[in-house]
Amino acid sequence: SQQGEEDPQALSIQEGENATMNCSYKTSINNLQWYRQNSGRGLVHLILIRSNEREKHSGRLRVTLDTSKKSSSLLITASRAADTASYFCATGGFQKLVFGTGTRLLVSP
Amino acid sequence: GAGVSQSPSNKVTEKGKDVELRCDPISGHTALYWYRQSLGQGLEFLIYFQGNSAPDKSGLPSDRFSAERTGGSVSTLTIQRTQQEDSAVYLCASSTMTSGGYNEQFFGPGTRLTVL
């Protein structure tokens, strides 16, 4: 079964709005990563947050991590049409990453 | 520099035929991974290669699936006697341990396999 579960499964917003997606996981982690996937093809790494961090920023991205609740959130501020994609959280060690089920984000102009 | 490449980008085959999917990882990356993504689903881990160590095959769904990595670089995923449920996008990724000790994987564009 998947380690991570994202919600919502799908999110539709207007350009300029913020998008928040959440990820829950089941076991203890060293770090958690977020990836973006366009058009059902290759994934691109967005950001990593370590287990001893609570919040991290990268450009318009903000990630939070609550290890007590085994959850993380990804916030995209001032969204753009180009942000339309599926977003996945991933946990695991060097041997493999276990991906969540993903959130499909649609940003309309 | 060059990223991870995969070929073919699309493959249509008939049920029962064998297929080979190829992955060229980023030069110098010691780790290589294969994942499968069915329509609208998340990624399912298939197999992991690390250097000269024995691969982790724990994710392979059946003995019809096999993979090899020659010379620590190029990898081939082979599916024998394909079934319709094998239809999916097959993604390859490579990685190297960072100085921070974590694993950022770099993905190829994938091969979309359709079994008729």
Coordinates of C-alpha atoms in Angstrom, one line a residue:
Chain A
S1 CA 0.0 0.0 0.0
Q2 CA 1.1 3.6 -0.5
Q3 CA 3.0 5.2 2.3
G4 CA 1.6 8.6 1.7
E5 CA -1.9 9.7 1.1
E6 CA -2.6 13.1 -0.4
D7 CA -5.6 15.2 -0.1
P8 CA -7.5 16.6 -1.8
Q9 CA -7.3 14.2 -4.7
A10 CA -8.0 17.1 -7.0
L11 CA -8.0 20.9 -6.6
S12 CA -9.2 23.5 -9.0
I13 CA -8.3 27.2 -8.5
Q14 CA -7.9 30.5 -10.3
E15 CA -4.6 32.1 -11.1
G16 CA -3.3 34.2 -8.3
E17 CA -4.9 32.1 -5.6
N18 CA -3.0 29.9 -3.2
A19 CA -3.1 26.1 -3.4
T20 CA -2.7 23.9 -0.4
M21 CA -2.3 20.1 -0.5
N22 CA -1.7 17.7 2.3
C23 CA 0.1 14.5 2.7
S24 CA -0.1 11.9 5.5
Y25 CA 2.3 9.0 6.0
K26 CA 2.4 6.0 8.2
T27 CA 5.9 5.3 9.5
S28 CA 8.7 7.4 11.0
I29 CA 10.8 9.3 8.5
N30 CA 14.1 11.0 8.1
N31 CA 12.8 13.4 5.4
L32 CA 9.9 14.0 3.1
Q33 CA 10.0 15.2 -0.4
W34 CA 7.5 16.8 -2.8
Y35 CA 7.6 16.1 -6.5
R36 CA 5.6 17.6 -9.4
Q37 CA 4.5 15.6 -12.5
N38 CA 3.3 17.2 -15.7
S39 CA 1.2 15.4 -18.2
G40 CA 1.7 12.0 -16.6
R41 CA 5.4 11.8 -17.4
G42 CA 8.6 12.3 -15.5
L43 CA 8.6 13.8 -12.0
V44 CA 10.6 16.8 -10.9
H45 CA 11.9 17.2 -7.4
L46 CA 10.5 20.4 -5.8
I47 CA 11.6 20.5 -2.2
L48 CA 12.8 18.3 0.7
I49 CA 12.1 18.8 4.4
R50 CA 14.0 17.0 7.1
S51 CA 12.4 15.4 10.1
N52 CA 13.9 18.0 12.4
E53 CA 12.5 20.9 10.4
R54 CA 9.0 22.3 10.7
E55 CA 8.8 24.6 7.8
K56 CA 10.8 25.3 4.6
H57 CA 10.4 27.8 1.8
S58 CA 11.6 27.7 -1.8
G59 CA 10.3 30.5 -4.0
R60 CA 6.5 30.4 -4.1
L61 CA 6.6 27.0 -2.3
R62 CA 6.1 26.5 1.4
V63 CA 6.3 23.1 3.0
T64 CA 5.4 22.2 6.6
L65 CA 6.0 19.0 8.5
D66 CA 4.3 17.8 11.6
T67 CA 6.0 14.5 12.7
S68 CA 3.6 14.1 15.6
K69 CA 0.7 13.9 13.2
K70 CA 2.7 12.3 10.5
S71 CA 1.6 14.9 8.0
S72 CA 3.0 17.5 5.6
S73 CA 1.5 20.3 3.6
L74 CA 2.6 22.0 0.4
L75 CA 1.5 25.5 -0.2
I76 CA 1.9 27.2 -3.6
T77 CA 1.3 30.9 -3.4
A78 CA 0.1 33.2 -6.2
S79 CA -0.5 30.2 -8.4
R80 CA 0.0 30.3 -12.2
A81 CA -1.5 28.3 -15.0
A82 CA 1.9 26.7 -15.4
D83 CA 1.5 25.2 -11.9
T84 CA -1.1 22.9 -13.3
A85 CA 0.3 19.4 -12.6
S86 CA 0.0 16.5 -10.2
Y87 CA 1.9 16.8 -6.9
F88 CA 3.2 13.9 -4.9
C89 CA 4.8 13.5 -1.5
A90 CA 7.5 10.9 -1.1
T91 CA 9.2 9.3 1.9
G92 CA 11.8 6.6 2.2
G93 CA 15.5 6.0 2.3
F94 CA 18.1 5.6 -0.4
Q95 CA 16.8 2.2 -1.4
K96 CA 13.5 3.5 -2.7
L97 CA 11.0 6.3 -2.4
V98 CA 7.4 5.5 -1.6
F99 CA 5.1 8.0 -3.2
G100 CA 1.7 9.1 -2.2
T101 CA -1.4 9.0 -4.4
G102 CA -1.0 12.6 -5.6
T103 CA -3.1 15.7 -5.8
R104 CA -4.1 16.9 -9.3
L105 CA -4.0 20.7 -9.4
L106 CA -5.7 22.7 -12.1
V107 CA -5.0 26.4 -12.2
S108 CA -7.3 28.3 -14.6
P109 CA -6.3 31.6 -16.1
Chain B
G1 CA 24.1 18.2 -18.5
A2 CA 22.0 15.4 -19.9
G3 CA 19.2 14.1 -17.7
V4 CA 17.7 10.6 -17.5
S5 CA 16.6 9.3 -20.9
Q6 CA 14.2 6.5 -21.7
S7 CA 13.3 4.7 -24.9
P8 CA 11.0 4.2 -26.5
S9 CA 8.7 7.0 -25.4
N10 CA 5.7 4.9 -26.5
K11 CA 5.3 1.2 -27.1
V12 CA 2.2 -0.5 -28.3
T13 CA 2.3 -4.3 -28.2
E14 CA 0.0 -7.3 -28.5
K15 CA -0.9 -9.4 -25.5
G16 CA 1.6 -12.2 -25.1
K17 CA 4.6 -10.4 -26.7
D18 CA 7.8 -9.5 -24.9
V19 CA 8.9 -5.9 -24.5
E20 CA 12.2 -4.3 -23.5
L21 CA 12.3 -0.8 -22.0
R22 CA 15.6 1.1 -21.8
C23 CA 16.9 3.6 -19.3
D24 CA 20.0 5.7 -19.5
P25 CA 20.7 7.3 -16.1
I26 CA 22.6 10.5 -15.4
S27 CA 26.3 9.8 -15.7
G28 CA 27.9 9.1 -12.4
H29 CA 24.7 8.2 -10.6
T30 CA 25.1 5.0 -8.7
A31 CA 21.5 4.2 -8.0
L32 CA 18.8 3.4 -10.6
Y33 CA 15.2 2.8 -10.0
W34 CA 12.2 1.6 -12.0
Y35 CA 8.7 2.6 -11.1
R36 CA 5.3 1.9 -12.7
Q37 CA 2.4 4.3 -12.9
S38 CA -1.0 3.1 -13.9
L39 CA -3.5 5.6 -15.2
G40 CA -4.4 8.2 -12.6
Q41 CA -2.4 6.4 -9.9
G42 CA 0.7 7.0 -7.9
L43 CA 4.0 5.5 -8.5
E44 CA 4.6 1.8 -7.7
F45 CA 8.2 0.8 -7.0
L46 CA 9.5 -2.1 -9.1
I47 CA 13.3 -2.5 -8.7
Y48 CA 16.4 -0.7 -7.4
F49 CA 20.0 -1.0 -8.4
Q50 CA 22.9 0.3 -6.4
G51 CA 26.4 0.0 -7.7
N52 CA 27.5 -3.6 -7.9
S53 CA 25.2 -4.8 -5.2
A54 CA 22.4 -7.3 -5.8
P55 CA 19.3 -5.4 -6.9
D56 CA 16.2 -5.0 -4.7
K57 CA 13.6 -6.8 -6.8
S58 CA 10.9 -6.7 -4.1
G59 CA 8.5 -4.6 -6.1
L60 CA 8.4 -6.7 -9.3
P61 CA 4.8 -7.8 -9.6
S62 CA 5.5 -11.2 -11.2
D63 CA 8.2 -13.4 -12.6
R64 CA 7.4 -12.0 -16.1
F65 CA 9.2 -8.9 -15.1
S66 CA 13.0 -8.7 -14.9
A67 CA 15.6 -6.0 -15.2
E68 CA 19.3 -5.7 -15.6
R69 CA 21.8 -3.0 -15.4
T70 CA 24.9 -3.4 -17.5
G71 CA 28.2 -1.9 -16.5
G72 CA 26.6 0.1 -13.8
S73 CA 25.0 2.4 -16.3
V74 CA 22.2 1.5 -18.8
S75 CA 19.3 -0.5 -17.5
T76 CA 16.7 -2.6 -19.4
L77 CA 13.4 -3.6 -18.0
T78 CA 11.9 -6.7 -19.7
I79 CA 8.3 -7.8 -19.5
Q80 CA 7.6 -11.2 -20.9
R81 CA 4.3 -12.4 -22.2
T82 CA 2.7 -9.0 -21.7
Q83 CA -0.8 -8.8 -20.3
Q84 CA -3.3 -5.9 -20.6
E85 CA -2.8 -5.1 -16.9
D86 CA 0.8 -4.3 -17.7
S87 CA -0.3 -1.2 -19.6
A88 CA 1.2 1.8 -17.7
V89 CA 3.8 4.4 -17.8
Y90 CA 7.2 3.0 -16.8
L91 CA 9.4 5.5 -15.2
C92 CA 13.1 5.3 -14.5
A93 CA 15.0 7.4 -12.1
S94 CA 18.6 7.7 -11.0
S95 CA 20.2 9.2 -7.9
T96 CA 23.4 9.7 -6.0
M97 CA 23.7 10.1 -2.3
T98 CA 24.0 13.8 -1.5
S99 CA 26.4 15.3 1.0
G100 CA 23.4 15.9 3.1
G101 CA 22.7 12.1 3.0
Y102 CA 19.3 12.2 1.3
N103 CA 18.0 10.8 -1.9
E104 CA 16.8 13.2 -4.6
Q105 CA 15.8 11.1 -7.6
F106 CA 15.9 12.4 -11.1
F107 CA 13.3 11.0 -13.4
G108 CA 13.2 10.2 -17.1
P109 CA 10.2 11.1 -19.2
G110 CA 8.9 7.5 -19.0
T111 CA 7.8 4.9 -21.5
R112 CA 4.0 4.6 -22.1
L113 CA 3.3 0.9 -22.6
T114 CA 0.0 -0.1 -24.1
V115 CA -0.8 -3.8 -24.4
L116 CA -3.7 -4.5 -26.7

